[in-house]
mmCIF file of C-alpha atoms in Angstrom:
data_model
loop_
_atom_site.group_PDB
_atom_site.id
_atom_site.type_symbol
_atom_site.label_atom_id
_atom_site.label_comp_id
_atom_site.label_asym_id
_atom_site.label_seq_id
_atom_site.Cartn_x
_atom_site.Cartn_y
_atom_site.Cartn_z
ATOM 1 C CA ASN A 1 -1.407 17.434 0.551
ATOM 2 C CA ALA A 2 -2.484 14.586 1.975
ATOM 3 C CA VAL A 3 -6.606 15.055 1.350
ATOM 4 C CA ILE A 4 -9.602 12.101 2.009
ATOM 5 C CA SER A 5 -11.823 12.844 -0.906
ATOM 6 C CA GLU A 6 -13.466 10.109 -0.667
ATOM 7 C CA LEU A 7 -14.791 7.902 2.814
ATOM 8 C CA ARG A 8 -17.743 4.958 3.035
ATOM 9 C CA GLY A 9 -18.658 3.931 6.454
ATOM 10 C CA ARG A 10 -16.899 4.250 10.000
ATOM 11 C CA VAL A 11 -13.432 6.134 9.492
ATOM 12 C CA GLU A 12 -11.141 7.980 11.668
ATOM 13 C CA LEU A 13 -8.531 9.781 11.727
ATOM 14 C CA LEU A 14 -5.523 9.465 14.675
ATOM 15 C CA PRO A 15 -3.152 12.315 15.091
ATOM 16 C CA PRO A 16 0.064 12.595 16.245
ATOM 17 C CA GLY A 17 -0.247 12.706 20.480
ATOM 18 C CA GLY A 18 -3.934 13.198 19.736
ATOM 19 C CA THR A 19 -7.256 10.839 20.075
ATOM 20 C CA TRP A 20 -9.653 9.151 17.169
ATOM 21 C CA LYS A 21 -11.717 11.187 15.707
ATOM 22 C CA PRO A 22 -14.023 10.837 13.182
ATOM 23 C CA ALA A 23 -12.833 11.518 9.363
ATOM 24 C CA THR A 24 -15.208 13.871 7.008
ATOM 25 C CA ALA A 25 -14.084 14.213 2.861
ATOM 26 C CA GLY A 26 -12.165 16.981 2.414
ATOM 27 C CA ALA A 27 -9.810 16.218 5.859
ATOM 28 C CA VAL A 28 -6.410 17.308 5.163
ATOM 29 C CA VAL A 29 -4.140 14.209 6.676
ATOM 30 C CA ASP A 30 -0.660 15.818 7.986
ATOM 31 C CA GLN A 31 2.634 13.703 8.665
ATOM 32 C CA GLY A 32 2.123 11.201 11.764
ATOM 33 C CA THR A 33 -1.531 10.569 11.515
ATOM 34 C CA THR A 34 -3.156 7.389 11.568
ATOM 35 C CA ILE A 35 -5.823 6.303 9.302
ATOM 36 C CA SER A 36 -8.451 3.065 10.377
ATOM 37 C CA THR A 37 -11.419 2.345 8.547
ATOM 38 C CA GLY A 38 -14.211 -0.118 10.006
ATOM 39 C CA PHE A 39 -15.917 -3.018 8.660
ATOM 40 C CA ASN A 40 -17.687 -2.317 5.347
ATOM 41 C CA SER A 41 -15.338 1.241 4.984
ATOM 42 C CA THR A 42 -13.171 2.617 2.988
ATOM 43 C CA ALA A 43 -11.291 6.110 2.196
ATOM 44 C CA VAL A 44 -9.810 7.603 -0.696
ATOM 45 C CA LEU A 45 -6.553 9.349 0.187
ATOM 46 C CA LYS A 46 -5.685 11.861 -2.627
ATOM 47 C CA MET A 47 -1.652 12.754 -3.081
ATOM 48 C CA GLY A 48 -1.561 15.686 -6.201
ATOM 49 C CA LEU A 49 -2.609 12.901 -9.511
ATOM 50 C CA SER A 50 -1.567 9.827 -6.675
ATOM 51 C CA THR A 51 -4.474 8.201 -4.798
ATOM 52 C CA VAL A 52 -4.325 5.418 -2.011
ATOM 53 C CA THR A 53 -7.689 3.262 -1.459
ATOM 54 C CA VAL A 54 -7.382 2.110 2.300
ATOM 55 C CA GLN A 55 -10.015 -0.766 2.235
ATOM 56 C CA GLN A 56 -11.862 -1.867 5.111
ATOM 57 C CA LEU A 57 -10.250 -3.353 8.288
ATOM 58 C CA THR A 58 -7.318 -1.662 7.509
ATOM 59 C CA ARG A 59 -4.719 0.717 9.361
ATOM 60 C CA MET A 60 -2.230 2.905 8.083
ATOM 61 C CA ARG A 61 -0.372 5.868 8.741
ATOM 62 C CA LEU A 62 1.227 8.698 7.031
ATOM 63 C CA ASP A 63 4.841 9.012 7.956
ATOM 64 C CA LYS A 64 5.960 11.298 5.319
ATOM 65 C CA LEU A 65 4.982 13.286 2.686
ATOM 66 C CA LEU A 66 7.482 16.208 1.486
ATOM 67 C CA GLU A 67 8.081 17.450 -1.932
ATOM 68 C CA GLN A 68 12.140 19.290 -2.004
ATOM 69 C CA GLN A 69 14.231 20.018 -5.113
ATOM 70 C CA GLY A 70 11.992 19.072 -7.280
ATOM 71 C CA LYS A 71 11.068 15.519 -6.299
ATOM 72 C CA ILE A 72 8.032 13.847 -4.057
ATOM 73 C CA THR A 73 8.222 12.059 -1.178
ATOM 74 C CA THR A 74 5.773 10.081 0.068
ATOM 75 C CA SER A 75 5.971 6.978 2.806
ATOM 76 C CA PHE A 76 3.280 5.348 4.239
ATOM 77 C CA THR A 77 3.515 2.614 7.528
ATOM 78 C CA LEU A 78 0.773 -0.397 6.898
ATOM 79 C CA PRO A 79 0.815 -2.534 9.926
ATOM 80 C CA ILE A 80 -2.519 -4.202 9.252
ATOM 81 C CA GLY A 81 -4.804 -4.512 6.375
ATOM 82 C CA ARG A 82 -4.976 -4.044 2.625
ATOM 83 C CA VAL A 83 -4.432 -0.608 -0.110
ATOM 84 C CA GLN A 84 -4.780 -0.164 -4.082
ATOM 85 C CA ALA A 85 -2.891 2.614 -5.119
ATOM 86 C CA SER A 86 -2.284 4.617 -7.901
ATOM 87 C CA VAL A 87 0.771 6.498 -7.998
ATOM 88 C CA LYS A 88 1.486 9.223 -10.686
ATOM 89 C CA SER A 89 4.405 11.920 -11.700
ATOM 90 C CA ALA A 90 2.599 15.618 -11.447
ATOM 91 C CA ASN A 91 3.972 17.432 -13.813
ATOM 92 C CA GLY A 92 7.037 15.184 -14.350
ATOM 93 C CA ALA A 93 8.846 15.524 -10.635
ATOM 94 C CA PRO A 94 10.415 12.284 -9.102
ATOM 95 C CA GLN A 95 8.431 10.623 -6.974
ATOM 96 C CA ASP A 96 9.555 8.306 -4.008
ATOM 97 C CA PHE A 97 6.481 6.669 -2.933
ATOM 98 C CA ARG A 98 7.026 3.948 -0.717
ATOM 99 C CA ILE A 99 4.282 1.822 1.700
ATOM 100 C CA ARG A 100 6.286 -0.656 4.696
ATOM 101 C CA SER A 101 4.645 -3.640 5.428
ATOM 102 C CA PRO A 102 5.683 -6.723 8.189
ATOM 103 C CA ILE A 103 6.722 -8.423 5.118
ATOM 104 C CA SER A 104 7.888 -7.554 1.711
ATOM 105 C CA THR A 105 9.628 -4.753 -0.125
ATOM 106 C CA ALA A 106 8.326 -3.676 -3.857
ATOM 107 C CA ALA A 107 10.514 -1.144 -6.115
ATOM 108 C CA VAL A 108 7.705 0.042 -8.791
ATOM 109 C CA ARG A 109 7.637 2.466 -11.464
ATOM 110 C CA GLY A 110 4.331 4.510 -12.895
ATOM 111 C CA THR A 111 2.163 1.448 -11.754
ATOM 112 C CA GLN A 112 -1.559 0.829 -9.771
ATOM 113 C CA PHE A 113 -1.686 -2.445 -7.757
ATOM 114 C CA THR A 114 -2.982 -4.220 -4.621
ATOM 115 C CA PHE A 115 -0.750 -4.995 -1.225
ATOM 116 C CA ASP A 116 -1.707 -6.568 2.062
ATOM 117 C CA GLY A 117 1.867 -7.426 3.436
ATOM 118 C CA TYR A 118 1.867 -10.852 1.729
ATOM 119 C CA THR A 119 0.855 -10.612 -1.344
ATOM 120 C CA LEU A 120 1.616 -8.376 -4.129
ATOM 121 C CA ILE A 121 -0.773 -7.730 -7.212
ATOM 122 C CA VAL A 122 -0.297 -5.592 -10.042
ATOM 123 C CA HIS A 123 -2.560 -3.912 -12.055
ATOM 124 C CA GLU A 124 -0.903 -1.594 -14.526
ATOM 125 C CA GLY A 125 3.686 -1.590 -14.472
ATOM 126 C CA THR A 126 5.681 -4.029 -13.388
ATOM 127 C CA VAL A 127 7.116 -4.043 -9.941
ATOM 128 C CA ALA A 128 10.356 -5.537 -8.705
ATOM 129 C CA PHE A 129 9.019 -7.758 -5.681
ATOM 130 C CA PHE A 130 11.336 -8.768 -2.960
ATOM 131 C CA ASN A 131 11.676 -10.287 0.330
ATOM 132 C CA ARG A 132 13.340 -8.345 3.772
ATOM 133 C CA LEU A 133 16.210 -10.821 2.810
ATOM 134 C CA GLY A 134 16.350 -8.636 -0.564
ATOM 135 C CA GLN A 135 15.413 -12.157 -2.702
ATOM 136 C CA LEU A 136 13.079 -10.677 -5.571
ATOM 137 C CA THR A 137 10.997 -11.250 -8.832
ATOM 138 C CA TYR A 138 9.700 -8.877 -11.689
ATOM 139 C CA VAL A 139 5.776 -9.022 -11.382
ATOM 140 C CA GLN A 140 4.173 -7.562 -14.164
ATOM 141 C CA HIS A 141 0.344 -6.475 -15.583
ATOM 142 C CA GLY A 142 -2.157 -9.110 -14.434
ATOM 143 C CA GLN A 143 0.320 -11.122 -12.361
ATOM 144 C CA ASN A 144 0.184 -11.721 -8.378
ATOM 145 C CA SER A 145 3.482 -12.593 -6.134
ATOM 146 C CA GLN A 146 3.438 -13.572 -2.658
ATOM 147 C CA THR A 147 6.338 -14.087 0.380
ATOM 148 C CA ASN A 148 6.542 -14.858 3.759
ATOM 149 C CA GLY A 149 9.136 -12.638 4.055
ATOM 150 C CA GLU A 150 11.727 -15.320 4.239
ATOM 151 C CA ASN A 151 11.149 -17.510 1.229
ATOM 152 C CA PRO A 152 11.468 -15.552 -1.941
ATOM 153 C CA PRO A 153 9.096 -14.144 -3.456
ATOM 154 C CA THR A 154 7.193 -16.306 -5.616
ATOM 155 C CA GLU A 155 6.831 -16.792 -9.805
ATOM 156 C CA PRO A 156 4.290 -14.409 -10.799
ATOM 157 C CA ASN A 157 0.922 -16.310 -11.889
ATOM 158 C CA GLU A 158 -1.620 -14.821 -14.071
ATOM 159 C CA GLN A 159 -4.166 -13.235 -11.785
ATOM 160 C CA PHE A 160 -6.309 -11.491 -14.038
ATOM 161 C CA GLY A 161 -7.723 -10.925 -17.126
ATOM 162 C CA GLY A 162 -9.410 -8.289 -19.177
ATOM 163 C CA GLU A 163 -12.035 -6.502 -16.637
ATOM 164 C CA SER A 164 -12.197 -8.999 -13.973
ATOM 165 C CA GLU A 165 -12.177 -7.847 -10.379
ATOM 166 C CA THR A 166 -9.135 -9.002 -8.758
ATOM 167 C CA GLN A 167 -9.509 -10.610 -4.590
ATOM 168 C CA LEU A 168 -6.601 -10.341 -2.269
ATOM 169 C CA PRO A 169 -6.575 -13.914 -0.573
ATOM 170 C CA GLY A 170 -6.874 -14.773 3.007
ATOM 171 C CA THR A 171 -9.692 -12.220 5.105
ATOM 172 C CA PRO A 172 -9.030 -7.995 4.960
ATOM 173 C CA GLY A 173 -6.959 -7.412 8.483
ATOM 174 C CA GLY A 174 -6.390 -11.078 8.715
ATOM 175 C CA SER A 175 -3.361 -13.563 9.116
ATOM 176 C CA LEU A 176 -2.182 -12.347 5.812
ATOM 177 C CA GLY A 177 -2.771 -8.806 6.791
ATOM 178 C CA GLY A 178 0.415 -8.585 9.013
ATOM 179 C CA GLY A 179 1.484 -11.517 10.335
ATOM 180 C CA GLY A 180 4.830 -14.489 9.087
ATOM 181 C CA GLN A 181 4.690 -17.913 8.844
ATOM 182 C CA ASN A 182 3.202 -19.860 11.895
ATOM 183 C CA GLY A 183 1.592 -16.504 12.844
ATOM 184 C CA GLN A 184 5.427 -14.943 13.742
ATOM 185 C CA ALA A 185 5.848 -11.148 12.903
ATOM 186 C CA SER A 186 8.209 -9.822 9.843
ATOM 187 C CA TYR A 187 9.095 -6.373 8.756
ATOM 188 C CA GLY A 188 9.686 -5.062 5.354
ATOM 189 C CA SER A 189 8.482 -2.383 3.104
ATOM 190 C CA ILE A 190 6.709 -1.598 -0.689
ATOM 191 C CA VAL A 191 9.440 0.980 -2.389
ATOM 192 C CA ILE A 192 7.361 3.392 -5.521
ATOM 193 C CA VAL A 193 10.843 5.282 -7.004
ATOM 194 C CA PHE A 194 9.755 7.444 -10.152
#
């Protein structure tokens, strides 16, 4: 199950075929449900040992959460905003964890990262970061990379060290949260596979 373990501020849920309703801590998020956060609002979605923190001014849909033949498949769509994910395997079960965004694809193995569809920041582990043309670079702990979907991902840069806090460039839900170069939309996904 996907459950909202914590929330702050205005958080709403839109079930498939339903209407927007205020979210509450402990609410189960079914497949096809969209989560929306307002200004200065966050929600923590827990799925087993994995968590996704939905930052302010974000809209994200849970497309799939399925355990089949010992493998857990989780898929989200992130049209706008920013999330921070921590993906951990429970009882050694293989994980196929995906967050789709308008810009890029990342394939990781056991990691923590922040992603807004344009910029990837890795807090733990290594991420293979693809643009929508399949060009890639590997981003490691403490590094970031970005792409507009057409250009190759930038060479990883040192983003932070030690216990310092990391901030993504741009404003949450702004032009970096889903628009391509010159305001044109482009499409891709972020993929995490154990």
